[in-house]
PDB file of C-alpha atoms in Angstrom:
ATOM      1  CA  UNK A   4      70.650  33.885 103.556  1.00  0.00           C
ATOM      2  CA  UNK A   5      71.837  36.913 105.779  1.00  0.00           C
ATOM      3  CA  UNK A   6      75.410  35.021 106.203  1.00  0.00           C
ATOM      4  CA  UNK A   7      75.477  34.094 102.658  1.00  0.00           C
ATOM      5  CA  UNK A   8      74.977  37.441 101.493  1.00  0.00           C
ATOM      6  CA  UNK A   9      77.626  39.298 103.948  1.00  0.00           C
ATOM      7  CA  UNK A  10      79.778  36.672 102.487  1.00  0.00           C
ATOM      8  CA  UNK A  11      79.545  37.369  99.047  1.00  0.00           C
ATOM      9  CA  UNK A  12      79.662  41.310 100.224  1.00  0.00           C
ATOM     10  CA  UNK A  13      83.088  40.411 101.555  1.00  0.00           C
ATOM     11  CA  UNK A  14      84.524  38.648  98.722  1.00  0.00           C
ATOM     12  CA  UNK A  15      83.342  41.537  96.590  1.00  0.00           C
ATOM     13  CA  UNK A  16      84.765  44.189  98.429  1.00  0.00           C
ATOM     14  CA  UNK A  17      88.121  42.138  99.008  1.00  0.00           C
ATOM     15  CA  UNK A  18      88.284  41.821  94.672  1.00  0.00           C
ATOM     16  CA  UNK A  19      87.459  45.562  94.367  1.00  0.00           C
ATOM     17  CA  UNK A  20      90.266  46.290  96.831  1.00  0.00           C
ATOM     18  CA  UNK A  21      92.749  43.910  95.288  1.00  0.00           C
ATOM     19  CA  UNK A  22      92.127  45.745  91.808  1.00  0.00           C
ATOM     20  CA  UNK A  23      92.454  49.345  93.860  1.00  0.00           C
ATOM     21  CA  UNK A  24      95.856  48.684  95.096  1.00  0.00           C
ATOM     22  CA  UNK A  25      97.378  47.229  91.909  1.00  0.00           C
ATOM     23  CA  UNK A  26      95.553  50.376  89.810  1.00  0.00           C
ATOM     24  CA  UNK A  27      96.367  53.506  92.107  1.00  0.00           C
ATOM     25  CA  UNK A  28     100.103  52.677  92.456  1.00  0.00           C
ATOM     26  CA  UNK A  29     100.495  51.404  88.796  1.00  0.00           C
ATOM     27  CA  UNK A  30      99.141  54.491  87.271  1.00  0.00           C
ATOM     28  CA  UNK A  31     100.662  56.815  89.666  1.00  0.00           C
ATOM     29  CA  UNK A  32     104.449  54.632  88.011  1.00  0.00           C
ATOM     30  CA  UNK A  33     103.257  55.821  84.803  1.00  0.00           C
ATOM     31  CA  UNK A  34     102.640  59.537  85.701  1.00  0.00           C
ATOM     32  CA  UNK A  35     105.955  59.661  87.448  1.00  0.00           C
ATOM     33  CA  UNK A  36     108.024  57.738  84.452  1.00  0.00           C
ATOM     34  CA  UNK A  37     106.308  60.447  82.071  1.00  0.00           C
ATOM     35  CA  UNK A  38     107.575  63.445  84.816  1.00  0.00           C
ATOM     36  CA  UNK A  39     110.966  62.344  84.964  1.00  0.00           C
ATOM     37  CA  UNK A  40     111.642  60.844  81.599  1.00  0.00           C
ATOM     38  CA  UNK A  41     112.579  63.443  79.178  1.00  0.00           C
ATOM     39  CA  UNK A  42     111.788  61.103  75.927  1.00  0.00           C
ATOM     40  CA  UNK A  43     108.729  60.403  77.434  1.00  0.00           C
ATOM     41  CA  UNK A  44     107.322  64.377  76.946  1.00  0.00           C
ATOM     42  CA  UNK A  45     105.908  64.156  73.484  1.00  0.00           C
ATOM     43  CA  UNK A  46     102.153  64.621  72.943  1.00  0.00           C
ATOM     44  CA  UNK A  47     101.354  60.810  72.920  1.00  0.00           C
ATOM     45  CA  UNK A  48     102.652  60.347  76.287  1.00  0.00           C
ATOM     46  CA  UNK A  49     101.311  63.426  77.284  1.00  0.00           C
ATOM     47  CA  UNK A  50      97.727  61.558  76.895  1.00  0.00           C
ATOM     48  CA  UNK A  51      98.564  58.626  78.326  1.00  0.00           C
ATOM     49  CA  UNK A  52      99.237  60.936  81.752  1.00  0.00           C
ATOM     50  CA  UNK A  53      95.447  61.722  81.061  1.00  0.00           C
ATOM     51  CA  UNK A  54      94.539  58.322  80.663  1.00  0.00           C
ATOM     52  CA  UNK A  55      96.631  57.221  83.887  1.00  0.00           C
ATOM     53  CA  UNK A  56      95.095  60.010  86.039  1.00  0.00           C
ATOM     54  CA  UNK A  57      91.381  58.779  84.588  1.00  0.00           C
ATOM     55  CA  UNK A  58      92.619  55.316  85.849  1.00  0.00           C
ATOM     56  CA  UNK A  59      93.886  56.561  89.384  1.00  0.00           C
ATOM     57  CA  UNK A  60      90.846  58.260  90.167  1.00  0.00           C
ATOM     58  CA  UNK A  61      88.789  54.894  89.587  1.00  0.00           C
ATOM     59  CA  UNK A  62      91.040  52.819  91.612  1.00  0.00           C
ATOM     60  CA  UNK A  63      90.817  55.971  94.473  1.00  0.00           C
ATOM     61  CA  UNK A  64      87.470  57.180  94.204  1.00  0.00           C
ATOM     62  CA  UNK A  65      85.241  55.147  92.181  1.00  0.00           C
ATOM     63  CA  UNK A  66      86.061  51.861  93.285  1.00  0.00           C
ATOM     64  CA  UNK A  67      85.150  52.846  96.906  1.00  0.00           C
ATOM     65  CA  UNK A  68      82.222  54.809  95.909  1.00  0.00           C
ATOM     66  CA  UNK A  69      80.877  51.467  93.972  1.00  0.00           C
ATOM     67  CA  UNK A  70      81.540  49.380  97.138  1.00  0.00           C
ATOM     68  CA  UNK A  71      79.168  52.051  99.225  1.00  0.00           C
ATOM     69  CA  UNK A  72      76.635  51.628  96.058  1.00  0.00           C
ATOM     70  CA  UNK A  73      77.044  47.650  96.816  1.00  0.00           C
ATOM     71  CA  UNK A  74      76.226  48.135 100.251  1.00  0.00           C
ATOM     72  CA  UNK A  75      73.290  49.914  99.238  1.00  0.00           C
ATOM     73  CA  UNK A  76      72.938  52.869 102.071  1.00  0.00           C
ATOM     74  CA  UNK A  77      69.461  54.538 102.483  1.00  0.00           C
ATOM     75  CA  UNK A  78      70.432  58.282 101.189  1.00  0.00           C
ATOM     76  CA  UNK A  79      68.680  61.179  99.552  1.00  0.00           C
ATOM     77  CA  UNK A  80      67.921  60.511  95.303  1.00  0.00           C
ATOM     78  CA  UNK A  81      70.766  63.518  94.587  1.00  0.00           C
ATOM     79  CA  UNK A  82      72.993  62.260  97.159  1.00  0.00           C
ATOM     80  CA  UNK A  83      73.141  58.735  95.666  1.00  0.00           C
ATOM     81  CA  UNK A  84      73.474  60.514  91.794  1.00  0.00           C
ATOM     82  CA  UNK A  85      76.903  61.905  92.908  1.00  0.00           C
ATOM     83  CA  UNK A  86      78.234  58.802  94.090  1.00  0.00           C
ATOM     84  CA  UNK A  87      76.711  57.229  90.554  1.00  0.00           C
ATOM     85  CA  UNK A  88      78.281  60.026  88.602  1.00  0.00           C
ATOM     86  CA  UNK A  89      82.143  59.675  88.893  1.00  0.00           C
ATOM     87  CA  UNK A  90      82.595  56.712  87.090  1.00  0.00           C
ATOM     88  CA  UNK A  91      80.528  57.974  84.128  1.00  0.00           C
ATOM     89  CA  UNK A  92      82.956  60.831  83.859  1.00  0.00           C
ATOM     90  CA  UNK A  93      85.893  59.202  84.066  1.00  0.00           C
ATOM     91  CA  UNK A  94      84.723  56.187  81.352  1.00  0.00           C
ATOM     92  CA  UNK A  95      83.875  59.008  78.778  1.00  0.00           C
ATOM     93  CA  UNK A  96      87.406  60.463  80.164  1.00  0.00           C
ATOM     94  CA  UNK A  97      89.243  57.348  79.177  1.00  0.00           C
ATOM     95  CA  UNK A  98      87.545  56.736  76.049  1.00  0.00           C
ATOM     96  CA  UNK A  99      88.299  60.578  74.488  1.00  0.00           C
ATOM     97  CA  UNK A 100      92.088  59.952  75.970  1.00  0.00           C
ATOM     98  CA  UNK A 101      92.350  56.890  73.589  1.00  0.00           C
ATOM     99  CA  UNK A 102      90.877  58.663  70.797  1.00  0.00           C
ATOM    100  CA  UNK A 103      93.433  61.013  71.147  1.00  0.00           C
ATOM    101  CA  UNK A 104      96.112  59.034  70.991  1.00  0.00           C
ATOM    102  CA  UNK A 105      94.506  57.179  68.308  1.00  0.00           C
ATOM    103  CA  UNK A 106      94.434  60.560  66.402  1.00  0.00           C
ATOM    104  CA  UNK A 107      98.011  61.329  67.434  1.00  0.00           C
ATOM    105  CA  UNK A 108      99.354  57.881  66.061  1.00  0.00           C
ATOM    106  CA  UNK A 109      97.733  59.047  62.502  1.00  0.00           C
ATOM    107  CA  UNK A 110      99.421  62.332  62.613  1.00  0.00           C
ATOM    108  CA  UNK A 111     102.696  60.877  63.181  1.00  0.00           C
ATOM    109  CA  UNK A 112     102.352  58.192  60.508  1.00  0.00           C
ATOM    110  CA  UNK A 113     100.549  60.531  58.170  1.00  0.00           C
ATOM    111  CA  UNK A 114     102.523  63.721  58.229  1.00  0.00           C
ATOM    112  CA  UNK A 115     106.066  63.142  59.667  1.00  0.00           C
ATOM    113  CA  UNK A 116     107.765  65.927  58.559  1.00  0.00           C
ATOM    114  CA  UNK A 117     105.045  68.464  60.041  1.00  0.00           C
ATOM    115  CA  UNK A 118     104.235  66.653  62.488  1.00  0.00           C
ATOM    116  CA  UNK A 119     106.121  68.469  65.680  1.00  0.00           C
ATOM    117  CA  UNK A 120     104.645  71.959  64.045  1.00  0.00           C
ATOM    118  CA  UNK A 121     100.858  71.063  63.960  1.00  0.00           C
ATOM    119  CA  UNK A 122     101.125  68.746  67.423  1.00  0.00           C
ATOM    120  CA  UNK A 123     102.885  71.263  69.838  1.00  0.00           C
ATOM    121  CA  UNK A 124     103.129  71.021  73.226  1.00  0.00           C
ATOM    122  CA  UNK A 125     100.472  73.872  73.515  1.00  0.00           C
ATOM    123  CA  UNK A 126      97.919  72.093  71.579  1.00  0.00           C
ATOM    124  CA  UNK A 127      98.119  68.851  73.274  1.00  0.00           C
ATOM    125  CA  UNK A 128      97.203  70.629  76.413  1.00  0.00           C
ATOM    126  CA  UNK A 129      94.050  72.214  74.944  1.00  0.00           C
ATOM    127  CA  UNK A 130      92.903  68.769  73.718  1.00  0.00           C
ATOM    128  CA  UNK A 131      93.303  67.212  77.002  1.00  0.00           C
ATOM    129  CA  UNK A 132      91.629  69.895  78.854  1.00  0.00           C
ATOM    130  CA  UNK A 133      88.896  69.759  75.983  1.00  0.00           C
ATOM    131  CA  UNK A 134      88.580  66.213  76.632  1.00  0.00           C
ATOM    132  CA  UNK A 135      87.818  66.579  80.307  1.00  0.00           C
ATOM    133  CA  UNK A 136      85.245  69.149  79.820  1.00  0.00           C
ATOM    134  CA  UNK A 137      83.215  66.876  77.436  1.00  0.00           C
ATOM    135  CA  UNK A 138      83.671  64.155  80.078  1.00  0.00           C
ATOM    136  CA  UNK A 139      82.479  65.967  83.019  1.00  0.00           C
ATOM    137  CA  UNK A 140      79.619  67.075  80.626  1.00  0.00           C
ATOM    138  CA  UNK A 141      79.154  63.887  79.510  1.00  0.00           C
ATOM    139  CA  UNK A 142      79.018  61.872  82.844  1.00  0.00           C
ATOM    140  CA  UNK A 143      77.127  64.636  84.855  1.00  0.00           C
ATOM    141  CA  UNK A 144      74.017  64.630  82.316  1.00  0.00           C
ATOM    142  CA  UNK A 145      72.349  62.684  85.110  1.00  0.00           C
ATOM    143  CA  UNK A 146      72.750  65.669  87.472  1.00  0.00           C
ATOM    144  CA  UNK A 147      71.287  68.006  85.176  1.00  0.00           C
ATOM    145  CA  UNK A 148      67.990  66.067  85.093  1.00  0.00           C
ATOM    146  CA  UNK A 149      68.441  62.872  82.786  1.00  0.00           C
ATOM    147  CA  UNK A 150      67.466  60.530  85.410  1.00  0.00           C
ATOM    148  CA  UNK A 151      65.151  58.334  87.529  1.00  0.00           C
ATOM    149  CA  UNK A 152      63.308  60.853  89.941  1.00  0.00           C
ATOM    150  CA  UNK A 153      60.443  61.550  88.295  1.00  0.00           C
ATOM    151  CA  UNK A 154      59.730  58.019  87.502  1.00  0.00           C
ATOM    152  CA  UNK A 155      60.336  57.140  91.504  1.00  0.00           C
ATOM    153  CA  UNK A 156      58.217  60.383  92.143  1.00  0.00           C
ATOM    154  CA  UNK A 157      55.505  58.483  90.392  1.00  0.00           C
ATOM    155  CA  UNK A 158      55.786  54.966  91.996  1.00  0.00           C
ATOM    156  CA  UNK A 159      55.652  56.902  95.510  1.00  0.00           C
ATOM    157  CA  UNK A 160      52.445  58.663  94.828  1.00  0.00           C
ATOM    158  CA  UNK A 161      50.917  55.010  93.236  1.00  0.00           C
ATOM    159  CA  UNK A 162      51.850  53.857  96.308  1.00  0.00           C
ATOM    160  CA  UNK A 163      50.140  56.846  98.111  1.00  0.00           C
ATOM    161  CA  UNK A 164      53.158  57.058 100.034  1.00  0.00           C
ATOM    162  CA  UNK A 165      53.901  60.786 101.458  1.00  0.00           C
ATOM    163  CA  UNK A 166      56.957  60.010 103.639  1.00  0.00           C
ATOM    164  CA  UNK A 167      60.218  61.333 103.122  1.00  0.00           C
ATOM    165  CA  UNK A 168      61.916  60.211  99.790  1.00  0.00           C
ATOM    166  CA  UNK A 169      64.687  58.312 100.893  1.00  0.00           C
ATOM    167  CA  UNK A 170      66.073  55.558  98.827  1.00  0.00           C
ATOM    168  CA  UNK A 171      68.255  52.829  98.844  1.00  0.00           C
ATOM    169  CA  UNK A 172      71.054  53.725  96.707  1.00  0.00           C
ATOM    170  CA  UNK A 173      72.067  51.695  93.847  1.00  0.00           C
ATOM    171  CA  UNK A 174      73.501  52.640  90.310  1.00  0.00           C
ATOM    172  CA  UNK A 175      70.158  51.413  88.361  1.00  0.00           C
ATOM    173  CA  UNK A 176      67.896  53.148  90.987  1.00  0.00           C
ATOM    174  CA  UNK A 177      69.075  56.533  90.164  1.00  0.00           C
ATOM    175  CA  UNK A 178      70.635  56.428  86.649  1.00  0.00           C
ATOM    176  CA  UNK A 179      68.243  56.166  83.699  1.00  0.00           C
ATOM    177  CA  UNK A 180      68.679  52.991  81.698  1.00  0.00           C
ATOM    178  CA  UNK A 181      67.894  55.062  78.246  1.00  0.00           C
ATOM    179  CA  UNK A 182      70.562  57.720  79.391  1.00  0.00           C
ATOM    180  CA  UNK A 183      73.224  55.072  79.862  1.00  0.00           C
ATOM    181  CA  UNK A 184      72.282  53.121  76.563  1.00  0.00           C
ATOM    182  CA  UNK A 185      70.852  56.066  74.014  1.00  0.00           C
ATOM    183  CA  UNK A 186      73.113  58.586  74.924  1.00  0.00           C
ATOM    184  CA  UNK A 187      76.338  57.306  77.166  1.00  0.00           C
ATOM    185  CA  UNK A 188      76.533  54.078  74.702  1.00  0.00           C
ATOM    186  CA  UNK A 189      75.171  54.661  71.576  1.00  0.00           C
ATOM    187  CA  UNK A 190      76.871  58.231  71.271  1.00  0.00           C
ATOM    188  CA  UNK A 191      79.769  58.353  73.358  1.00  0.00           C
ATOM    189  CA  UNK A 192      81.024  54.932  73.510  1.00  0.00           C
ATOM    190  CA  UNK A 193      80.430  52.996  70.621  1.00  0.00           C
ATOM    191  CA  UNK A 194      81.500  55.343  67.617  1.00  0.00           C
ATOM    192  CA  UNK A 195      84.461  56.718  69.590  1.00  0.00           C
ATOM    193  CA  UNK A 196      85.570  52.795  69.476  1.00  0.00           C
ATOM    194  CA  UNK A 197      84.406  52.254  65.828  1.00  0.00           C
ATOM    195  CA  UNK A 198      86.634  55.591  65.021  1.00  0.00           C
ATOM    196  CA  UNK A 199      89.625  54.235  66.962  1.00  0.00           C
ATOM    197  CA  UNK A 200      89.136  50.903  64.928  1.00  0.00           C
ATOM    198  CA  UNK A 201      89.181  52.713  61.695  1.00  0.00           C
ATOM    199  CA  UNK A 202      91.918  55.282  62.450  1.00  0.00           C
ATOM    200  CA  UNK A 203      94.305  52.310  63.862  1.00  0.00           C
ATOM    201  CA  UNK A 204      93.667  50.264  60.700  1.00  0.00           C
ATOM    202  CA  UNK A 205      94.527  53.159  58.490  1.00  0.00           C
ATOM    203  CA  UNK A 206      97.959  53.488  60.839  1.00  0.00           C
ATOM    204  CA  UNK A 207      98.719  49.792  60.136  1.00  0.00           C
ATOM    205  CA  UNK A 208      98.051  50.408  56.322  1.00  0.00           C
ATOM    206  CA  UNK A 209      99.992  53.570  56.128  1.00  0.00           C
ATOM    207  CA  UNK A 210     103.027  52.127  58.050  1.00  0.00           C
ATOM    208  CA  UNK A 211     103.095  49.083  55.870  1.00  0.00           C
ATOM    209  CA  UNK A 212     102.873  51.211  52.441  1.00  0.00           C
ATOM    210  CA  UNK A 213     106.005  53.653  54.154  1.00  0.00           C
ATOM    211  CA  UNK A 214     108.024  50.461  55.479  1.00  0.00           C
ATOM    212  CA  UNK A 215     107.405  48.992  51.487  1.00  0.00           C
ATOM    213  CA  UNK A 216     108.382  52.300  49.617  1.00  0.00           C
ATOM    214  CA  UNK A 217     111.263  52.968  51.880  1.00  0.00           C
ATOM    215  CA  UNK A 218     110.032  56.760  51.173  1.00  0.00           C
ATOM    216  CA  UNK A 219     112.205  59.668  52.906  1.00  0.00           C
ATOM    217  CA  UNK A 220     110.952  60.778  56.191  1.00  0.00           C
ATOM    218  CA  UNK A 221     111.879  63.051  59.035  1.00  0.00           C
ATOM    219  CA  UNK A 222     114.430  60.433  60.342  1.00  0.00           C
ATOM    220  CA  UNK A 223     117.343  59.320  58.259  1.00  0.00           C
ATOM    221  CA  UNK A 224     116.246  55.514  58.674  1.00  0.00           C
ATOM    222  CA  UNK A 225     112.773  55.307  57.368  1.00  0.00           C
ATOM    223  CA  UNK A 226     112.588  52.157  58.264  1.00  0.00           C
ATOM    224  CA  UNK A 227     113.798  52.296  61.819  1.00  0.00           C
ATOM    225  CA  UNK A 228     111.199  54.962  62.320  1.00  0.00           C
ATOM    226  CA  UNK A 229     108.428  53.353  60.812  1.00  0.00           C
ATOM    227  CA  UNK A 230     109.461  50.176  62.676  1.00  0.00           C
ATOM    228  CA  UNK A 231     109.374  52.085  66.118  1.00  0.00           C
ATOM    229  CA  UNK A 232     105.997  53.326  65.130  1.00  0.00           C
ATOM    230  CA  UNK A 233     104.624  50.326  64.289  1.00  0.00           C
ATOM    231  CA  UNK A 234     105.567  48.676  67.685  1.00  0.00           C
ATOM    232  CA  UNK A 235     103.937  51.887  69.949  1.00  0.00           C
ATOM    233  CA  UNK A 236     100.886  51.437  67.203  1.00  0.00           C
ATOM    234  CA  UNK A 237     100.709  47.656  68.002  1.00  0.00           C
ATOM    235  CA  UNK A 238     101.421  48.435  72.229  1.00  0.00           C
ATOM    236  CA  UNK A 239      98.370  51.356  71.869  1.00  0.00           C
ATOM    237  CA  UNK A 240      96.090  49.383  70.148  1.00  0.00           C
ATOM    238  CA  UNK A 241      96.339  46.403  72.547  1.00  0.00           C
ATOM    239  CA  UNK A 242      95.098  48.962  75.382  1.00  0.00           C
ATOM    240  CA  UNK A 243      92.444  50.355  72.907  1.00  0.00           C
ATOM    241  CA  UNK A 244      91.297  45.983  72.400  1.00  0.00           C
ATOM    242  CA  UNK A 245      91.490  45.985  76.407  1.00  0.00           C
ATOM    243  CA  UNK A 246      89.315  48.751  76.882  1.00  0.00           C
ATOM    244  CA  UNK A 247      86.852  47.595  74.420  1.00  0.00           C
ATOM    245  CA  UNK A 248      86.594  43.984  75.917  1.00  0.00           C
ATOM    246  CA  UNK A 249      86.749  45.326  79.702  1.00  0.00           C
ATOM    247  CA  UNK A 250      83.846  47.796  78.983  1.00  0.00           C
ATOM    248  CA  UNK A 251      81.492  46.357  76.301  1.00  0.00           C
ATOM    249  CA  UNK A 252      80.047  43.399  78.046  1.00  0.00           C
ATOM    250  CA  UNK A 253      78.622  46.015  80.930  1.00  0.00           C
ATOM    251  CA  UNK A 254      77.060  47.800  78.047  1.00  0.00           C
ATOM    252  CA  UNK A 255      75.859  44.998  76.354  1.00  0.00           C
ATOM    253  CA  UNK A 256      74.251  43.739  79.837  1.00  0.00           C
ATOM    254  CA  UNK A 257      72.705  47.357  79.880  1.00  0.00           C
ATOM    255  CA  UNK A 258      71.194  47.271  76.485  1.00  0.00           C
ATOM    256  CA  UNK A 259      69.394  43.586  77.595  1.00  0.00           C
ATOM    257  CA  UNK A 260      68.265  45.482  80.589  1.00  0.00           C
ATOM    258  CA  UNK A 261      66.537  48.020  78.336  1.00  0.00           C
ATOM    259  CA  UNK A 262      65.307  46.227  75.657  1.00  0.00           C
ATOM    260  CA  UNK A 263      64.374  42.963  77.063  1.00  0.00           C
ATOM    261  CA  UNK A 264      62.936  43.964  80.809  1.00  0.00           C
ATOM    262  CA  UNK A 265      61.568  40.184  81.124  1.00  0.00           C
ATOM    263  CA  UNK A 266      64.941  38.805  80.463  1.00  0.00           C
ATOM    264  CA  UNK A 267      66.700  38.229  83.935  1.00  0.00           C
ATOM    265  CA  UNK A 268      70.318  38.683  84.079  1.00  0.00           C
ATOM    266  CA  UNK A 269      72.380  36.471  86.371  1.00  0.00           C
ATOM    267  CA  UNK A 270      73.770  38.720  88.993  1.00  0.00           C
ATOM    268  CA  UNK A 271      77.338  37.027  88.939  1.00  0.00           C
ATOM    269  CA  UNK A 272      77.553  38.156  84.977  1.00  0.00           C
ATOM    270  CA  UNK A 273      77.006  42.035  86.084  1.00  0.00           C
ATOM    271  CA  UNK A 274      79.712  41.261  88.940  1.00  0.00           C
ATOM    272  CA  UNK A 275      81.938  39.850  86.462  1.00  0.00           C
ATOM    273  CA  UNK A 276      81.262  42.746  84.075  1.00  0.00           C
ATOM    274  CA  UNK A 277      81.662  45.383  86.772  1.00  0.00           C
ATOM    275  CA  UNK A 278      84.957  43.485  87.708  1.00  0.00           C
ATOM    276  CA  UNK A 279      86.182  43.899  84.159  1.00  0.00           C
ATOM    277  CA  UNK A 280      85.466  47.934  83.979  1.00  0.00           C
ATOM    278  CA  UNK A 281      87.501  48.088  87.389  1.00  0.00           C
ATOM    279  CA  UNK A 282      90.487  45.674  86.392  1.00  0.00           C
ATOM    280  CA  UNK A 283      90.991  47.803  83.007  1.00  0.00           C
ATOM    281  CA  UNK A 284      92.306  50.579  84.923  1.00  0.00           C
ATOM    282  CA  UNK A 285      94.951  48.337  86.430  1.00  0.00           C
ATOM    283  CA  UNK A 286      95.767  46.631  82.878  1.00  0.00           C
ATOM    284  CA  UNK A 287      97.279  49.847  81.513  1.00  0.00           C
ATOM    285  CA  UNK A 288     100.857  49.812  83.320  1.00  0.00           C
ATOM    286  CA  UNK A 289     101.394  46.053  82.558  1.00  0.00           C
ATOM    287  CA  UNK A 290     100.949  46.859  79.136  1.00  0.00           C
ATOM    288  CA  UNK A 291     103.282  49.723  79.007  1.00  0.00           C
ATOM    289  CA  UNK A 292     105.719  48.148  80.674  1.00  0.00           C
ATOM    290  CA  UNK A 293     105.845  44.944  78.813  1.00  0.00           C
ATOM    291  CA  UNK A 294     105.538  46.386  75.397  1.00  0.00           C
ATOM    292  CA  UNK A 295     106.730  49.935  75.251  1.00  0.00           C
ATOM    293  CA  UNK A 296     110.427  49.973  76.005  1.00  0.00           C
ATOM    294  CA  UNK A 297     110.641  53.832  77.112  1.00  0.00           C
ATOM    295  CA  UNK A 298     108.215  52.800  79.705  1.00  0.00           C
ATOM    296  CA  UNK A 299     110.040  49.882  80.643  1.00  0.00           C
ATOM    297  CA  UNK A 300     113.483  51.728  80.834  1.00  0.00           C
ATOM    298  CA  UNK A 301     111.680  54.606  83.006  1.00  0.00           C
ATOM    299  CA  UNK A 302     109.982  51.992  85.458  1.00  0.00           C
ATOM    300  CA  UNK A 303     113.468  50.225  85.866  1.00  0.00           C
ATOM    301  CA  UNK A 304     115.206  53.619  86.560  1.00  0.00           C
ATOM    302  CA  UNK A 305     112.800  54.864  89.074  1.00  0.00           C
ATOM    303  CA  UNK A 306     112.759  50.931  90.823  1.00  0.00           C
ATOM    304  CA  UNK A 307     116.917  51.654  91.159  1.00  0.00           C
ATOM    305  CA  UNK A 308     117.105  55.295  91.822  1.00  0.00           C
ATOM    306  CA  UNK A 309     114.193  55.403  94.729  1.00  0.00           C
ATOM    307  CA  UNK A 310     113.512  51.782  95.792  1.00  0.00           C
ATOM    308  CA  UNK A 311     116.389  49.141  95.087  1.00  0.00           C
ATOM    309  CA  UNK A 312     119.273  50.770  95.883  1.00  0.00           C
ATOM    310  CA  UNK A 313     117.877  53.120  98.809  1.00  0.00           C
ATOM    311  CA  UNK A 314     117.208  49.608 100.395  1.00  0.00           C
ATOM    312  CA  UNK A 315     120.544  48.664  99.558  1.00  0.00           C
ATOM    313  CA  UNK A 316     121.899  51.532 101.075  1.00  0.00           C
ATOM    314  CA  UNK A 317     119.964  51.533 104.047  1.00  0.00           C
ATOM    315  CA  UNK A 318     121.563  47.860 104.575  1.00  0.00           C
ATOM    316  CA  UNK A 319     124.808  49.237 104.064  1.00  0.00           C
ATOM    317  CA  UNK A 320     124.494  51.877 106.486  1.00  0.00           C
ATOM    318  CA  UNK A 321     123.107  49.488 108.960  1.00  0.00           C
ATOM    319  CA  UNK A 322     125.590  47.061 108.928  1.00  0.00           C
ATOM    320  CA  UNK A 323     128.696  49.608 109.021  1.00  0.00           C
ATOM    321  CA  UNK A 324     126.829  50.820 112.236  1.00  0.00           C
ATOM    322  CA  UNK A 325     126.714  47.216 113.782  1.00  0.00           C
ATOM    323  CA  UNK A 326     130.709  46.721 112.727  1.00  0.00           C
ATOM    324  CA  UNK A 327     131.706  50.173 114.605  1.00  0.00           C
TER     325      UNK A 327
END
């Protein structure tokens, strides 16, 4: 039995490491592309960078911490809580970044003439800072007291144990399921997702009307302007859809755990839901590469300038040296 558990953990760790190895370089490439390409400097892409930073942190920080929690080391309660909270912070940061992107796309099609005067770089930076501040407040709420500490102490007292309070570090052990469902999901995950859905429906509706009416805009060619906006909106709506598809299963399982304590959820479903949440961080760069031309161009530019051509130069230099 011990051998099978060990093999299962090894498989789990291997998949997590693979996700991290895709997520971290992919999202660093997104940040790099925005930094080096002037065409990617508007507010939308600043919000995308914020989303990419959260995704890099998932691969570099959350996944290693998730592996530690899976192993379940013996530790103090608040030490375990500190290991569990980063994923809550980064999830909320991703949601708020997606919401900011949705609002930005709405403003681009609603007020195209005044957009640049309304959405300035300074206001975009303030919005990003506010998103991260709210994310930390929401994600660190368990550290402020909404956790399972009192429940575990009562259980220890009922068992008549007076030993030092050390626990096996697991997410459900320290994080209150009431917090996860009532506060995290019902307040900070589900409403923003519904709001974003409504925003994108309105964006597509506005673009359709503008394309039909061919009204004047800030562009000399309304068809071209709104056609481009439609393509980008579809790509970013796909990012939102993948996020919802990746995160809703785990939150649904949390609801089942809270509202139906007698229901037994197969462990394999829980692991699949966890893989989906972590794997979402690796999906966005792939979507950008295939769906957004500006990113595809920037990625190819980075590849040709720093990798492909560099390799060719090294080969040429080596060949020349050998001939001499």
